[in-house]
Short mmCIF file of C-alpha atoms in Angstrom, two decimals:
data_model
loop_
_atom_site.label_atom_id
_atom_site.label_comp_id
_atom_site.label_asym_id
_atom_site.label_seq_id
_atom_site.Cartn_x
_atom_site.Cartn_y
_atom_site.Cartn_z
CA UNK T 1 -6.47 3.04 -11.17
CA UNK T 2 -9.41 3.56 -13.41
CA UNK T 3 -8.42 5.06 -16.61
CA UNK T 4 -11.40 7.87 -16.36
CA UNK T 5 -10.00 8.97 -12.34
CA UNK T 6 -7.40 11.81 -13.48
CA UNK T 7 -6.74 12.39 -9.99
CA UNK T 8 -9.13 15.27 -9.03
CA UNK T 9 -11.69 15.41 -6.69
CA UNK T 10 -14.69 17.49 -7.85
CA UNK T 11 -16.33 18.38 -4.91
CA UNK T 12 -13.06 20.04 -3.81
CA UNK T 13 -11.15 21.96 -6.54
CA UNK T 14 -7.34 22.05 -6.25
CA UNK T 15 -6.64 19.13 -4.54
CA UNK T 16 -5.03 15.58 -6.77
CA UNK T 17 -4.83 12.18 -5.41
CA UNK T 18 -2.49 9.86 -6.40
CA UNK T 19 -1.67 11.95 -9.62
CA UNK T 20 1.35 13.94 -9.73
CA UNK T 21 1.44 14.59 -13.72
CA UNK T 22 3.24 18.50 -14.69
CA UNK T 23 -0.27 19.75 -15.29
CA UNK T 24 -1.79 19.04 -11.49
CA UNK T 25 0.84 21.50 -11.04
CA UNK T 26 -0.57 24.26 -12.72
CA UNK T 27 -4.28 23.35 -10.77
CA UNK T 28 -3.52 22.44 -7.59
CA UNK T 29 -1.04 22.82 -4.91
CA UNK T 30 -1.95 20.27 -2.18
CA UNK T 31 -1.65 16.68 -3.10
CA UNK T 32 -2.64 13.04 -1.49
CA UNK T 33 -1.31 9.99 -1.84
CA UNK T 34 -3.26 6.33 -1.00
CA UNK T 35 -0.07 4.04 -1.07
CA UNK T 36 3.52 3.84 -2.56
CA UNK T 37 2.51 1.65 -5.58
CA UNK T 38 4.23 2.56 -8.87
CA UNK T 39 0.12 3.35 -10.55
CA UNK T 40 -0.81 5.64 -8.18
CA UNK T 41 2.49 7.66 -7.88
CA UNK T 42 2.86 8.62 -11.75
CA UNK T 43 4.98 11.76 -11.94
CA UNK T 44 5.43 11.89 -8.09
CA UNK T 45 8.73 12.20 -7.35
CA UNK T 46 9.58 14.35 -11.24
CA UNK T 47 6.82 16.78 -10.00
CA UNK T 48 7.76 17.41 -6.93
CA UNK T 49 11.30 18.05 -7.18
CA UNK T 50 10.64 20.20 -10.26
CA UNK T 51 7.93 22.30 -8.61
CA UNK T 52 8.65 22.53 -4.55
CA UNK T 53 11.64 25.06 -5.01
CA UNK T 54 8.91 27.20 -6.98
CA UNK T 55 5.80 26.62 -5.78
CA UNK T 56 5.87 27.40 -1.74
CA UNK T 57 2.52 26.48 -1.58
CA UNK T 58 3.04 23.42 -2.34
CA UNK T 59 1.43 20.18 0.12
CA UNK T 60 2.03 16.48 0.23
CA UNK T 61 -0.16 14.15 2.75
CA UNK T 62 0.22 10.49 3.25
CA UNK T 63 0.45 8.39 6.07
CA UNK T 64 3.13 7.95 8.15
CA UNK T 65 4.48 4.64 6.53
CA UNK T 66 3.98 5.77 3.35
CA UNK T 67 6.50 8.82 3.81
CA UNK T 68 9.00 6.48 5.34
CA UNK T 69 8.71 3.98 2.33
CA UNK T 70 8.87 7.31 -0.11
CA UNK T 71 12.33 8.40 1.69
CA UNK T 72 13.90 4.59 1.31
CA UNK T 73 12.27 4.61 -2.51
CA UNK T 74 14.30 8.13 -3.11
CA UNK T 75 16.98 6.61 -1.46
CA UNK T 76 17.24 3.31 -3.42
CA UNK T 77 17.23 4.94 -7.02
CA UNK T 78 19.31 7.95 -6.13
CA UNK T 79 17.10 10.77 -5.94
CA UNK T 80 17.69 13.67 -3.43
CA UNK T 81 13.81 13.95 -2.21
CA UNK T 82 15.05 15.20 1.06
CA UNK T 83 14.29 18.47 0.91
CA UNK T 84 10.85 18.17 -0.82
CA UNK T 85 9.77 16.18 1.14
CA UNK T 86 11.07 17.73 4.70
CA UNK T 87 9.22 20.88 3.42
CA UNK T 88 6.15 19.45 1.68
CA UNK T 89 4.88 16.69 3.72
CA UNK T 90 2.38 15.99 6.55
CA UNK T 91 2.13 12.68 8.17
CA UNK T 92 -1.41 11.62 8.47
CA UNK T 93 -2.27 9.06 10.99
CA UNK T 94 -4.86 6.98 10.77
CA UNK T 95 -8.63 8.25 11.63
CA UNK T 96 -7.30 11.64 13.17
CA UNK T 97 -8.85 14.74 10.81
CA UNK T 98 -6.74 17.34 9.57
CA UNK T 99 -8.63 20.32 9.00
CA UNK T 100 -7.56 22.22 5.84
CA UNK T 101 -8.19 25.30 3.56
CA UNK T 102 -7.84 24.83 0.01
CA UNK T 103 -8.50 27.98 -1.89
CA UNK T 104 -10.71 29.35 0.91
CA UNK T 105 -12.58 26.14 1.11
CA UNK T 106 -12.71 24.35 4.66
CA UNK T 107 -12.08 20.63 4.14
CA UNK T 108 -11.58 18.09 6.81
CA UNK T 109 -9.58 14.98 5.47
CA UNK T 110 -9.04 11.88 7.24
CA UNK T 111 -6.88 9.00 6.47
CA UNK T 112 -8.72 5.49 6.89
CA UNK T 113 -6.43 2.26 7.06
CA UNK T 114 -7.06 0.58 3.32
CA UNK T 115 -5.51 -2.71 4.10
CA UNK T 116 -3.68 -3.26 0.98
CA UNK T 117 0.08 -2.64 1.39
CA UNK T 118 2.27 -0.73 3.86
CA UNK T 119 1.15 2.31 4.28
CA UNK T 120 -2.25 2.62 2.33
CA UNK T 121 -5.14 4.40 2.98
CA UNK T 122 -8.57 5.50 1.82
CA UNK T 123 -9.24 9.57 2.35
CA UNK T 124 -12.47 11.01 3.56
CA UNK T 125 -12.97 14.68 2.67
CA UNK T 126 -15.48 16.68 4.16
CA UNK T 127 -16.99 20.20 3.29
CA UNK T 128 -20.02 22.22 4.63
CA UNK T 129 -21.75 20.92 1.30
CA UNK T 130 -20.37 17.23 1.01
CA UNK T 131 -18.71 14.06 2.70
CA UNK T 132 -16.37 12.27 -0.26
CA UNK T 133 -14.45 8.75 0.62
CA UNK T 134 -11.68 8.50 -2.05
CA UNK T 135 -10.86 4.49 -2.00
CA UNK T 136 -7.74 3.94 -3.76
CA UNK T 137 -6.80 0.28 -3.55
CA UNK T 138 -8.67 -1.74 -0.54
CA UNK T 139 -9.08 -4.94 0.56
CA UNK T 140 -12.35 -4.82 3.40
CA UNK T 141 -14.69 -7.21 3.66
CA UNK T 142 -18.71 -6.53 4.56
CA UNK T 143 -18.10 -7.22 8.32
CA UNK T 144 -15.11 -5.69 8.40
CA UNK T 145 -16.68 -2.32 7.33
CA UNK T 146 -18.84 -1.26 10.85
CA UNK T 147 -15.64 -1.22 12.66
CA UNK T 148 -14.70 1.56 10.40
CA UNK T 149 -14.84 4.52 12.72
CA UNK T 150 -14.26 7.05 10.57
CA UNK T 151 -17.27 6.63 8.88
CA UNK T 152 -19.60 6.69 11.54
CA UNK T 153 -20.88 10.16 13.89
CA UNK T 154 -19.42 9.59 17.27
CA UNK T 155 -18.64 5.52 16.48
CA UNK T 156 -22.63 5.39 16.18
CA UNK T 157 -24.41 6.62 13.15
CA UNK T 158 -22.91 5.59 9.47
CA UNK T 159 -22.37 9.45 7.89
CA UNK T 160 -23.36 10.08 5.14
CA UNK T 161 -21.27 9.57 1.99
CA UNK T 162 -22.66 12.30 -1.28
CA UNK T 163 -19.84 10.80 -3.74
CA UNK T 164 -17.59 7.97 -3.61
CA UNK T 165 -14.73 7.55 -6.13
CA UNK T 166 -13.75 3.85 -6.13
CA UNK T 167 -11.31 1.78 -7.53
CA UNK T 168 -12.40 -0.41 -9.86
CA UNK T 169 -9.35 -2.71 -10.44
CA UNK T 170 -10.23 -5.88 -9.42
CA UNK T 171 -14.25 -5.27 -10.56
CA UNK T 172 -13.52 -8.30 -13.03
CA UNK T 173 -16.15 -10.61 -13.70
CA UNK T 174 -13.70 -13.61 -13.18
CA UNK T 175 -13.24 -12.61 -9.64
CA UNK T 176 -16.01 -12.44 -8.31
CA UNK T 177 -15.47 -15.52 -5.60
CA UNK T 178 -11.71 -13.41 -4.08
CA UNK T 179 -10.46 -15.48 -1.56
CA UNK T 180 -9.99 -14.00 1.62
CA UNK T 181 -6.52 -13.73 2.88
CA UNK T 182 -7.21 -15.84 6.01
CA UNK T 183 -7.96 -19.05 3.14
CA UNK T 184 -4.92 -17.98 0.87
CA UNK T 185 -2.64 -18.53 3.79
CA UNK T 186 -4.32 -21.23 4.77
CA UNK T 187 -3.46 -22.83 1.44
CA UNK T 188 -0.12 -21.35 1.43
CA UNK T 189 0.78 -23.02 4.53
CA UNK T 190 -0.35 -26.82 3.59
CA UNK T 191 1.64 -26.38 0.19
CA UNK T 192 4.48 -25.55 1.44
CA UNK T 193 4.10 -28.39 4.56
CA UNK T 194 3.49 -30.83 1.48
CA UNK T 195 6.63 -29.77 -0.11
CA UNK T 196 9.20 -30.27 2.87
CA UNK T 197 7.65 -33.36 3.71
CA UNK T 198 8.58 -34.72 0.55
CA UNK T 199 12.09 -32.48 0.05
CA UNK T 200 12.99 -32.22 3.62
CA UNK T 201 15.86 -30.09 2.21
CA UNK T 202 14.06 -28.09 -0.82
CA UNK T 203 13.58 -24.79 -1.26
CA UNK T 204 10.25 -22.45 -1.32
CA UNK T 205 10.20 -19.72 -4.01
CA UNK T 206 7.77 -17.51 -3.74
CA UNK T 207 6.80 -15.09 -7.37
CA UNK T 208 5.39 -11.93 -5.41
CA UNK T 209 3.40 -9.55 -7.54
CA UNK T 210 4.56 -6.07 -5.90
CA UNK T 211 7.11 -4.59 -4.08
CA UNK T 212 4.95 -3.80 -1.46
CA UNK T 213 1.68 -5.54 0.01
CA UNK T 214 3.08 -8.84 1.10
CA UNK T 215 3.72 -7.67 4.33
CA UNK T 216 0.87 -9.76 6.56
CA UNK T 217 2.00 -12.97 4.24
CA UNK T 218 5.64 -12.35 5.68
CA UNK T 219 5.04 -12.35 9.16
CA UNK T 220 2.65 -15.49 9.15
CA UNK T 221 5.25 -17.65 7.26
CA UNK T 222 8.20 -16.50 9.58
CA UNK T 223 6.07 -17.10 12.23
CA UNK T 224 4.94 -20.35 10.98
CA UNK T 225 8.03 -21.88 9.55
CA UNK T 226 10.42 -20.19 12.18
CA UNK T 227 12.60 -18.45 9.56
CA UNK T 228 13.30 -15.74 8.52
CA UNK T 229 12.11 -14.87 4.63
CA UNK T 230 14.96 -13.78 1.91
CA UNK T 231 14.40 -10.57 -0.32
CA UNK T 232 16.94 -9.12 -2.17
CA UNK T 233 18.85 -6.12 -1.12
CA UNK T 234 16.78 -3.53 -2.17
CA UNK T 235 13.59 -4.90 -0.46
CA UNK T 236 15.35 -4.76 2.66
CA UNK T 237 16.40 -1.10 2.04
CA UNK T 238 12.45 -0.53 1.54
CA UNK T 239 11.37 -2.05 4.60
CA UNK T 240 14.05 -1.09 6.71
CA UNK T 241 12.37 1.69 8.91
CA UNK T 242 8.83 -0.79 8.96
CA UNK T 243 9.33 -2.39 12.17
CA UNK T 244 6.45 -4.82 12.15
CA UNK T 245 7.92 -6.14 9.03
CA UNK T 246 12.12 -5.56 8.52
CA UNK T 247 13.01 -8.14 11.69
CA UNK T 248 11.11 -11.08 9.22
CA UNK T 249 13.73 -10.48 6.14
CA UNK T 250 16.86 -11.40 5.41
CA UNK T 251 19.14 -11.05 2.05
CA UNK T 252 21.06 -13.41 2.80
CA UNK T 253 19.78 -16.85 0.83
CA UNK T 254 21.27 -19.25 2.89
CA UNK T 255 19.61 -18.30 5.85
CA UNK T 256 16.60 -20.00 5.03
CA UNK T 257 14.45 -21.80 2.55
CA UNK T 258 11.57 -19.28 1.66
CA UNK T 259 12.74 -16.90 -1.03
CA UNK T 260 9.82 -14.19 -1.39
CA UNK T 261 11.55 -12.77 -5.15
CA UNK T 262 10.72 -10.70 -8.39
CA UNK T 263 10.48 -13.48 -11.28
CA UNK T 264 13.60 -12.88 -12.85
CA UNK T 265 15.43 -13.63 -9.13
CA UNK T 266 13.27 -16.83 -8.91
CA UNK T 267 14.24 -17.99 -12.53
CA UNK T 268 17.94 -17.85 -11.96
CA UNK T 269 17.43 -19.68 -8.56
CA UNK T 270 15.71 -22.57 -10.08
CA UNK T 271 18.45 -24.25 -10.78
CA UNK T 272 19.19 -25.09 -7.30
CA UNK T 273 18.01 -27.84 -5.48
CA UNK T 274 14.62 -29.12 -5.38
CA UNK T 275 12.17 -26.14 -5.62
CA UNK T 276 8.39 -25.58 -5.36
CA UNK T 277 7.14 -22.10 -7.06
CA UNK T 278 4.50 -20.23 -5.41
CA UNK T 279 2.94 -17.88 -8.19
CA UNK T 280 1.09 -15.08 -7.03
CA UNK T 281 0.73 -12.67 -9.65
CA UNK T 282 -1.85 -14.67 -11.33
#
């Protein structure tokens, strides 16, 4: 998230997105969420179960995945969310517009598929005085972007966009060749064929940099490989309602040699057999 986005939109007073800090509270009372990553839920689940029983008003949207994935997150660490979100939440799907009245305001807001982790989404907003895309985190490429229907009259004409509020976090000078996924998996693929040519029986270790967005990378390699791809308990627990995804896993270690783990998991598994470590955080 850029460090000058505080989560509101300007051209629409009293909505936030991705920003769930006690004072949003006090401003707004409907609230959007991109994707279930840790930087763009601050103060999510404290906020809501502090304010829902108080504020009746109060509004949650997000995608359909992403309120599954924030159930199974409550879940994991204990928190009773149930009730906030049963009451609070509406379950956007993809390019359909909700139509919406925030303080007497009409706004139409649309969830567009973001293709960054389970769930995410970028969120169109349009008034009688301005059309707004909110990006969050995105991975599109320039070809990729006509088949955007959302953006476009009738599938036809590219609408026009007045402001759009864009995350910046991978605007780094040092990346500005980013591989597309189709060549990272591509690599992926002929290092880990390398590997088990030479250590028939070794093990692939794999340093993933999120919780969430490995999801594509999962079912190529189990599709690939024919196995399935170890995650530790709780990763199953997260993905255990995403169908497209929770058949792939498995916590059980021995049930195959790809081990998709947090870097503290990988270091302790070192020490067994031969292994080949896949870094992706870097």
């Amino acid at each position: 998230m850029g460090f000058d986005f505080d989560g509101c939109i300007r051209e629409v007073p009293g909505i936030s997105v991705d920003c769930f800090t006690k004072h949003k509270f006090d401003e707004c009372s409907t609230f959007f969420l991109s994707h279930c990553h840790s930087d763009h839920m601050t103060g999510l689940f404290d906020g809501f179960l502090s304010n829902f029983q108080s504020n009746k008003k109060l509004k949650l949207f997000c995608t359909v995945e992403s309120e599954i994935i924030l159930r199974n997150m409550a879940s994991i660490d204990g928190i009773d969310a149930t009730a906030a979100l049963n009451r609070t939440v509406t379950k956007m799907v993809f390019d359909r517009e909700y139509d919406l009245d925030i303080d007497g305001l009409p706004v139409t807001a649309t969830a567009i598929r973001a293709k960054h982790c389970a769930g995410s989404c970028m969120f169109l907003f349009k008034t009688e005085y301005s059309n707004v895309l909110y990006t969050g985190d995105f991975r599109y490429y320039p070809k990729q972007l006509r088949h955007i229907s959302a953006l476009r009259d009738f599938h036809i004409y590219k609408i026009p966009l007045d402001t759009i509020y864009l995350d910046t976090t991978f605007l780094l000078g040092r990346l500005q060749s980013y591989p597309t996924k189709k060549r990272a998996f591509r690599f992926i693929k002929k290092e880990i064929r390398q590997f088990r040519q030479k250590n028939p029986n070794g093990i692939v270790h794999i340093k993933r940099p999120a919780n969430l967005g490995s999801e594509l990378m999962i079912r190529v390699l189990a599709r690939v490989f024919k196995t399935k791809i170890h995650v530790e308990d709780k990763l199953c627990e997260l993905y255990k309602d995403i169908d497209y995804v929770r058949p792939f896993l498995t916590n059980d270690p021995s049930e195959t040699f790809i081990h998709l783990l947090p870097m503290v998991c990988v270091s302790i598994l070192m020490v067994v057999r031969y292994s080949f470590l896949l870094d992706l955080t870097s």
